[in-house]
Short mmCIF file of C-alpha atoms and ligand atoms in Angstrom, two decimals:
data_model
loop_
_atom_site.label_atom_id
_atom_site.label_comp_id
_atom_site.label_asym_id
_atom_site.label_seq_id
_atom_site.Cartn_x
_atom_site.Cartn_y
_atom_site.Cartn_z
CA UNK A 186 0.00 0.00 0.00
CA UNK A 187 1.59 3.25 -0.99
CA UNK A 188 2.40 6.05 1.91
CA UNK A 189 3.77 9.42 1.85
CA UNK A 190 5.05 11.61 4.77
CA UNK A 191 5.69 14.92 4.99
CA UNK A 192 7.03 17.59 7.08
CA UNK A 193 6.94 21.67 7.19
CA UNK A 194 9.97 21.87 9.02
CA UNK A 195 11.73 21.88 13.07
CA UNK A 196 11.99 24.66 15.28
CA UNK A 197 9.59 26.90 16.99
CA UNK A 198 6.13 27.79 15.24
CA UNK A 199 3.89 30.41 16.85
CA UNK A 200 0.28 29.66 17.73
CA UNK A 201 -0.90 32.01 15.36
CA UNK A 202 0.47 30.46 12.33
CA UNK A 203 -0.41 26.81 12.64
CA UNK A 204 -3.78 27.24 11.02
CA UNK A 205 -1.35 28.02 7.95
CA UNK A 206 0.78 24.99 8.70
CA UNK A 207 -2.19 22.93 8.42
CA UNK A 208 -3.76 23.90 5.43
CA UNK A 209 -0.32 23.76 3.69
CA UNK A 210 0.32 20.00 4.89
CA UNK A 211 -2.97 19.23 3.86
CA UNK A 212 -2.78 20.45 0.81
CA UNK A 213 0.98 19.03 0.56
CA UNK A 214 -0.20 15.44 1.46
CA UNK A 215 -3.42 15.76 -1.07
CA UNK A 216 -1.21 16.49 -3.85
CA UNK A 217 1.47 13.80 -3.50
CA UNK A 218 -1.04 11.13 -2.74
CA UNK A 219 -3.20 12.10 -5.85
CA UNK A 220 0.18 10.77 -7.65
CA UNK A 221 0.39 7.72 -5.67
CA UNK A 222 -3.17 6.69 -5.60
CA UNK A 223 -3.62 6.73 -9.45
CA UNK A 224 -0.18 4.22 -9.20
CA UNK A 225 2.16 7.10 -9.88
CA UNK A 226 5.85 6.57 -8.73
CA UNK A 227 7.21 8.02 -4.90
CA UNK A 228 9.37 10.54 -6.68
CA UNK A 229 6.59 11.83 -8.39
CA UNK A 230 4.51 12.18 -5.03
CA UNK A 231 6.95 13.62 -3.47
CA UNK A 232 7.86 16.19 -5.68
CA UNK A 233 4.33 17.08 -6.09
CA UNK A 234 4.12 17.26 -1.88
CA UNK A 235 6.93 19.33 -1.92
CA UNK A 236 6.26 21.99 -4.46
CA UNK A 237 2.57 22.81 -3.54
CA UNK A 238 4.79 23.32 -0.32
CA UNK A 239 7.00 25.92 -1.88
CA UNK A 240 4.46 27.57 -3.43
CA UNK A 241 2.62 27.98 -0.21
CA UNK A 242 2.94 32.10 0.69
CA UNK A 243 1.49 31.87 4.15
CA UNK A 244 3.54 28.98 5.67
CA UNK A 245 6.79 27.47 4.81
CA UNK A 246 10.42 28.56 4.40
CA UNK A 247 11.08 26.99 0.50
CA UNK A 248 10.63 28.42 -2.65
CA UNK A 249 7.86 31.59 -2.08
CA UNK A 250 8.36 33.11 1.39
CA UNK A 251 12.23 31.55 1.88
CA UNK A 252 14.10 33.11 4.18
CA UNK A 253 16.34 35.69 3.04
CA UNK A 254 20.49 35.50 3.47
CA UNK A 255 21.77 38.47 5.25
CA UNK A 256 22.16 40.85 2.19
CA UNK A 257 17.99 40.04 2.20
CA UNK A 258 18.45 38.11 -1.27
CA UNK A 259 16.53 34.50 -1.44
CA UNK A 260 18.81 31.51 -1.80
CA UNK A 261 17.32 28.48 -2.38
CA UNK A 262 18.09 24.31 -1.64
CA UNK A 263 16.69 21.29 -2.66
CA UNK A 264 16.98 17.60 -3.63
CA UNK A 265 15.28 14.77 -4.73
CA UNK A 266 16.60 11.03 -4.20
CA UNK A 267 15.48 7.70 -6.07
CA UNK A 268 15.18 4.96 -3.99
CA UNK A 269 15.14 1.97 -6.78
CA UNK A 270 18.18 3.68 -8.66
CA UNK A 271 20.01 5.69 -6.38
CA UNK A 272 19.34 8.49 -9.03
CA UNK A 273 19.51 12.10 -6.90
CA UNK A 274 19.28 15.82 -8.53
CA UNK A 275 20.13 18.78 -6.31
CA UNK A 276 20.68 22.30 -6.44
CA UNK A 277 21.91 25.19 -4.08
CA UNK A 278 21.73 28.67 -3.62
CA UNK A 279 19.41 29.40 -6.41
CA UNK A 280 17.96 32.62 -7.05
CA UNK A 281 15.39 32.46 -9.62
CA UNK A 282 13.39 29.20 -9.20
CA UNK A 283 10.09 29.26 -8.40
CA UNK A 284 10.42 25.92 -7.13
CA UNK A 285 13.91 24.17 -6.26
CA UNK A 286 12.47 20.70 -6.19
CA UNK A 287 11.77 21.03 -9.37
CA UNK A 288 14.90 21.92 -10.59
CA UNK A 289 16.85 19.24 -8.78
CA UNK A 290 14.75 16.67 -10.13
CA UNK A 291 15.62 17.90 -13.92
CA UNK A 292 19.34 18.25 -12.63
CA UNK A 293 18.59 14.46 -11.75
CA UNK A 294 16.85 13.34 -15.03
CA UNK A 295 18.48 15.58 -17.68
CA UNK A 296 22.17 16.35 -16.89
CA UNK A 297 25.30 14.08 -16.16
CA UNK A 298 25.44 15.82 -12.72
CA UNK A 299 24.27 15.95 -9.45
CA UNK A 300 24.32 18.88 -7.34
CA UNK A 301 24.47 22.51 -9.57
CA UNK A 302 24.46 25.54 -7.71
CA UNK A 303 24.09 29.61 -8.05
CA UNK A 304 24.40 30.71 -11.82
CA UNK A 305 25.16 27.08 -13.12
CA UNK A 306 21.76 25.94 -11.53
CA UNK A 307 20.05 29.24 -12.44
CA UNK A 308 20.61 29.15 -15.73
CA UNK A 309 18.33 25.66 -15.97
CA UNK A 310 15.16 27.53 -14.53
CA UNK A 311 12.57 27.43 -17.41
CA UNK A 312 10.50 30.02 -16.42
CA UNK A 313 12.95 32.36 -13.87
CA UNK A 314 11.24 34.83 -10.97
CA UNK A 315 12.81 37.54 -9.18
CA UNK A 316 13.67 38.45 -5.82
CA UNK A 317 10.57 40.44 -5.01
CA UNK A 318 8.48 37.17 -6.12
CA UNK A 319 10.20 34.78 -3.75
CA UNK A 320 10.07 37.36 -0.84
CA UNK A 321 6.55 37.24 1.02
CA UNK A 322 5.44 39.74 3.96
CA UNK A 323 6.25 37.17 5.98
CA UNK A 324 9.74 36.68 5.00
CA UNK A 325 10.50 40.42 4.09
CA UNK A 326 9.06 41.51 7.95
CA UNK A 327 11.50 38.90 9.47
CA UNK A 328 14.36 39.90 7.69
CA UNK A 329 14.06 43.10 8.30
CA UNK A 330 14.01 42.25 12.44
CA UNK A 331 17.16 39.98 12.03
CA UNK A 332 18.94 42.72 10.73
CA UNK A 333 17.65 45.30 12.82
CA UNK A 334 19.01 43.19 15.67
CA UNK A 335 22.62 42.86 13.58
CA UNK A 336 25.15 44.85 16.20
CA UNK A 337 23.40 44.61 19.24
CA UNK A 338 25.22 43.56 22.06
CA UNK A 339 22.62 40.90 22.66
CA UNK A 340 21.43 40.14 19.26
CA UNK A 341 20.11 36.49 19.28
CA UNK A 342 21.61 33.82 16.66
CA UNK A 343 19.55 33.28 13.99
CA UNK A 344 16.76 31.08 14.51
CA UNK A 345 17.25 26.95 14.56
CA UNK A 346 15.07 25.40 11.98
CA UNK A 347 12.46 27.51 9.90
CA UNK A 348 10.12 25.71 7.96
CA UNK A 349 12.07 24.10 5.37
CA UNK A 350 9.69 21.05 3.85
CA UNK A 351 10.30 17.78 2.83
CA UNK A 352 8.56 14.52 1.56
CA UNK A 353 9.41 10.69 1.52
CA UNK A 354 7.15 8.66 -0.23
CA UNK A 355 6.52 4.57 -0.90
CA UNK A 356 4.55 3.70 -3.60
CA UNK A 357 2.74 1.00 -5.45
CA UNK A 358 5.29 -0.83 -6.36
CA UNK A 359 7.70 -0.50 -3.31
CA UNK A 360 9.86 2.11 -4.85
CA UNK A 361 10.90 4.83 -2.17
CA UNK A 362 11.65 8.69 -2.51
CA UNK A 363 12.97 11.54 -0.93
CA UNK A 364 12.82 15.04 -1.57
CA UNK A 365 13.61 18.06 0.56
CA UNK A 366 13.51 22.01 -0.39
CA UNK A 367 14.76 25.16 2.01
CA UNK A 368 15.35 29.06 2.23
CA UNK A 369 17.88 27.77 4.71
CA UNK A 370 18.94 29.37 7.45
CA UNK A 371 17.42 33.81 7.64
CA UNK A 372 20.78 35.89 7.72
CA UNK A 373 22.67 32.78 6.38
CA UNK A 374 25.73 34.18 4.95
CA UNK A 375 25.35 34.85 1.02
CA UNK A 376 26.48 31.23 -0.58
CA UNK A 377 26.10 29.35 2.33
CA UNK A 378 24.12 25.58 1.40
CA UNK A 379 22.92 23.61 4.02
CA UNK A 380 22.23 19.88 4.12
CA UNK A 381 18.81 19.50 2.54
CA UNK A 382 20.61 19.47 -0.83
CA UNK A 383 23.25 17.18 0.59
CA UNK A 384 22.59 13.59 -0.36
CA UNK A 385 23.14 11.95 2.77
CA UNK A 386 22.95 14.43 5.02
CA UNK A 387 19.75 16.18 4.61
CA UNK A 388 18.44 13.99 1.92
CA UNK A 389 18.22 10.45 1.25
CA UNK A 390 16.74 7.00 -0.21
CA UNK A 391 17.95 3.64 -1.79
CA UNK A 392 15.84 0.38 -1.48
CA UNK A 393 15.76 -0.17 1.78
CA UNK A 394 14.66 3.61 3.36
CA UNK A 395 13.68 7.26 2.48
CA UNK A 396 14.77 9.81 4.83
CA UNK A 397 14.08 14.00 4.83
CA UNK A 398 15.48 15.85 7.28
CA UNK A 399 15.14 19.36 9.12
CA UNK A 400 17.45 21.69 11.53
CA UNK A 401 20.49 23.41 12.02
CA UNK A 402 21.74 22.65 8.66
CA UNK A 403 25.42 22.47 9.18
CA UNK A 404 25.14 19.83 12.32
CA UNK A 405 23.62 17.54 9.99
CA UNK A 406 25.95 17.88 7.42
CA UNK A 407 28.79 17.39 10.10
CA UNK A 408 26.24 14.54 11.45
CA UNK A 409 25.66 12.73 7.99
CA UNK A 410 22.30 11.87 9.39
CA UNK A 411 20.29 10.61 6.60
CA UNK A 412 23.67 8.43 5.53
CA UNK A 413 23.85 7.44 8.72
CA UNK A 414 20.56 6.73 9.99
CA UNK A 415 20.17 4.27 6.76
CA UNK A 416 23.30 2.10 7.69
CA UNK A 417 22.27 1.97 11.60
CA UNK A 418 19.33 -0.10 10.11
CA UNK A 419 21.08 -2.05 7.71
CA UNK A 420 22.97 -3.19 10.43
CA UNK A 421 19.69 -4.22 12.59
CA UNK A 422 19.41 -0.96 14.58
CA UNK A 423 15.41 -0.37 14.91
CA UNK A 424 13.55 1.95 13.76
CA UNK A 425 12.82 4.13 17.06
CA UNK A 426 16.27 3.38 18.00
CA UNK A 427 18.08 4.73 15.02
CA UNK A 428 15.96 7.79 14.86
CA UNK A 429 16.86 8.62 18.52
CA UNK A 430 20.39 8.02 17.87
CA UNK A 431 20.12 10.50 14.44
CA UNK A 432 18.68 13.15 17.04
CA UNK A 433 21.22 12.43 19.24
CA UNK A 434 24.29 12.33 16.75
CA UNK A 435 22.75 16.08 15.42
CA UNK A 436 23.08 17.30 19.18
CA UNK A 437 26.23 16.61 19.16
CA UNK A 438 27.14 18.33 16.79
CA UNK A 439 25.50 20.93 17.75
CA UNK A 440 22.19 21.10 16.40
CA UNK A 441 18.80 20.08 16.63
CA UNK A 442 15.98 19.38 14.47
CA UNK A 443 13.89 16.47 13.24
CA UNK A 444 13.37 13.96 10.49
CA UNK A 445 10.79 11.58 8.63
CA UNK A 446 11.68 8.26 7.07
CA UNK A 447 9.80 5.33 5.12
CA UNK A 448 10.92 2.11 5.06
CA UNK A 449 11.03 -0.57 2.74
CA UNK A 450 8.54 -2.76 4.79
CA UNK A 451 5.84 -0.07 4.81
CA UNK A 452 6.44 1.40 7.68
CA UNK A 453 6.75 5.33 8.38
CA UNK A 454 8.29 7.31 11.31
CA UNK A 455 9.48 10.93 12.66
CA UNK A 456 11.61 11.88 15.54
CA UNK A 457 12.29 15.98 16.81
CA UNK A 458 13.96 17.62 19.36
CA UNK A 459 12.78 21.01 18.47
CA UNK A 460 9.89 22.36 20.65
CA UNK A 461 7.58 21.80 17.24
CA UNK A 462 7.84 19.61 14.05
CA UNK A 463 5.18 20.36 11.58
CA UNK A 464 4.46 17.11 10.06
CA UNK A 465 1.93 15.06 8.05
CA UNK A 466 1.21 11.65 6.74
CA UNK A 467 -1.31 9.53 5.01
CA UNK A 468 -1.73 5.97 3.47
CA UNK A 469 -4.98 6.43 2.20
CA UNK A 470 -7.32 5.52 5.19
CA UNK A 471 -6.05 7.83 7.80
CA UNK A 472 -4.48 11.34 7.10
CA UNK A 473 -2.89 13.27 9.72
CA UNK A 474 -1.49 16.89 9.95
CA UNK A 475 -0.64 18.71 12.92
CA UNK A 476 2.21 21.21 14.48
CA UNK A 477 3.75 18.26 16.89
CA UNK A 478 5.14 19.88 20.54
CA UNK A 479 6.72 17.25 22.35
CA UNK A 480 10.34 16.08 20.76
CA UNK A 481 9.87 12.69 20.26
CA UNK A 482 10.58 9.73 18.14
CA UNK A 483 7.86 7.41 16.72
CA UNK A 484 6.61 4.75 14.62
CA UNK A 485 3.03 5.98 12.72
CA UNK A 486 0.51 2.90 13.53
CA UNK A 487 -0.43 1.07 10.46
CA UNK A 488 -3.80 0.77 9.56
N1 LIG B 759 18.09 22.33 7.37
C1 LIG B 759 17.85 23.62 6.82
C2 LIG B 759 19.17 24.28 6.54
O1 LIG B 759 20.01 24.28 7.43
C3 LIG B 759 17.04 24.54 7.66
C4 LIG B 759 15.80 23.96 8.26
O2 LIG B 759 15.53 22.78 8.16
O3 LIG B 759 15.06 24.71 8.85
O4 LIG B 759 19.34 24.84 5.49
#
């Protein structure tokens, strides 16, 4: 039976903007399980999960309403991972794509590579936006507060974990996918990529699991966690266990954050550490999608 998970990123997310969250995992989880219930393939569902997430003004931190580097300029990451083939696109610190996912997946189908980033990526956009069209009110407004905070003796880091999306899918047949898409980090440093277009790190499948992650981007790139988490259960580590230890591995390396992950045997599975995970998942029977509050790991019941 095919399944699809999905989550609108780890960190903190204020009461008054879950009724956003919502509607935009909804909406995510409708649109990749229209793919998989007509017996489309997981990378299809999950690309279609994670763009209606990127075009989403009101919620999430990919594609439209990304959160701006510190010279306030979008600069986008994403990835998309094959299970059956190990086939992965990626792209980083794009400028002009309405939606990253996209773009990785036709860095993955149509070009010898697998990772392209700034101009080189750019240039591949079919139908390129500007800066003003990523930006929302949202993301503009919280920019503009970051920086007004830049030089203050007290001025806060910038925020762990903002909204970044991701999807991991199983369908029909078995196959498993991945996909992941960010703004990254607000008042990242111009250039700087995080992990969600890092296979491995923040982004991963082959036939055995599907993993998307989310949270202080350069801990899990330190952490390898999606890499990591995959060969802890290839070597017998379960499920709940090897999520755990992922969280834990992060923390050490100073970060936190959360992650979602299909497995081969049809099962599906989150674990956080933030104070919130926004996070959805349906197999066709039940649907769920909620702003989670208490870091945990856990196994979703079958049907
Ligand atoms: N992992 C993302 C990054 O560091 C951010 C996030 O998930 O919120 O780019």
């Amino acid at each position: 039976m095919p399944k699809l998970i999905v989550h609108g990123g780890a960190g903190t997310i204020a009461e008054a903007r879950r009724p956003a969250y919502h509607r935009g995992l909804r909406a995510a989880l409708a649109a990749g399980w229209a793919v998989l219930e007509t017996g489309g393939d997981a990378v299809e569902a999950t690309l279609r999960a994670v763009e209606t997430m990127e075009a989403d003004a009101e919620a999430f931190n990919a594609g439209v309403g990304g959160s701006p580097n510190r010279d306030g300029e979008v600069e986008l990451d994403a990835a998309v991972v094959r299970g059956a083939d190990g086939s992965a696109g990626a792209v980083a610190a794009v400028r002009s794509a309405p939606s990253a996912v996209r773009l990785a997946d036709l860095v993955r189908r149509s070009t010898p590579h697998v990772l392209l980033v700034g101009p080189g990526a750019d240039a591949l956009v079919e139908h390129p936006v500007d800066r003003e069209h990523l930006l929302t009110p949202h993301s503009r407004a919280a920019w503009e507060r970051w920086r007004a905070r830049q030089g203050e003796a007290d001025a806060a880091p910038p925020p762990t974990g903002s909204a970044t999306v991701g999807a991991v899918a199983q369908d029909a047949a078995g196959d498993l996918a991945a996909a992941t898409s960010t703004g990254g980090v607000l008042g990242k440093w111009s250039g700087r990529v995080g992990d969600a277009p890092i296979v491995g790190a923040g982004t991963y499948a082959d036939r055995s699991v599907a993993v998307s992650c989310t949270g202080r981007g350069e801990a899990f790139l330190r952490a390898v966690t999606a890499k990591a988490l995959a060969e802890r259960l290839a070597a017998g580590v379960g499920l709940e266990d090897a999520l755990a230890r992922a969280l834990a591995d992060v923390r050490d390396h100073g970060g936190e954050g959360g992650l979602i992950v299909a497995t081969a045997d049809g099962r599906l599975a989150y674990g956080f550490d933030t104070a919130h995970l926004a996070l959805g998942w349906t197999d066709g029977t039940t649907t769920v999608a909620e702003v989670l509050g208490a870091a945990t790991v856990a196994v979703v019941p079958g049907p």
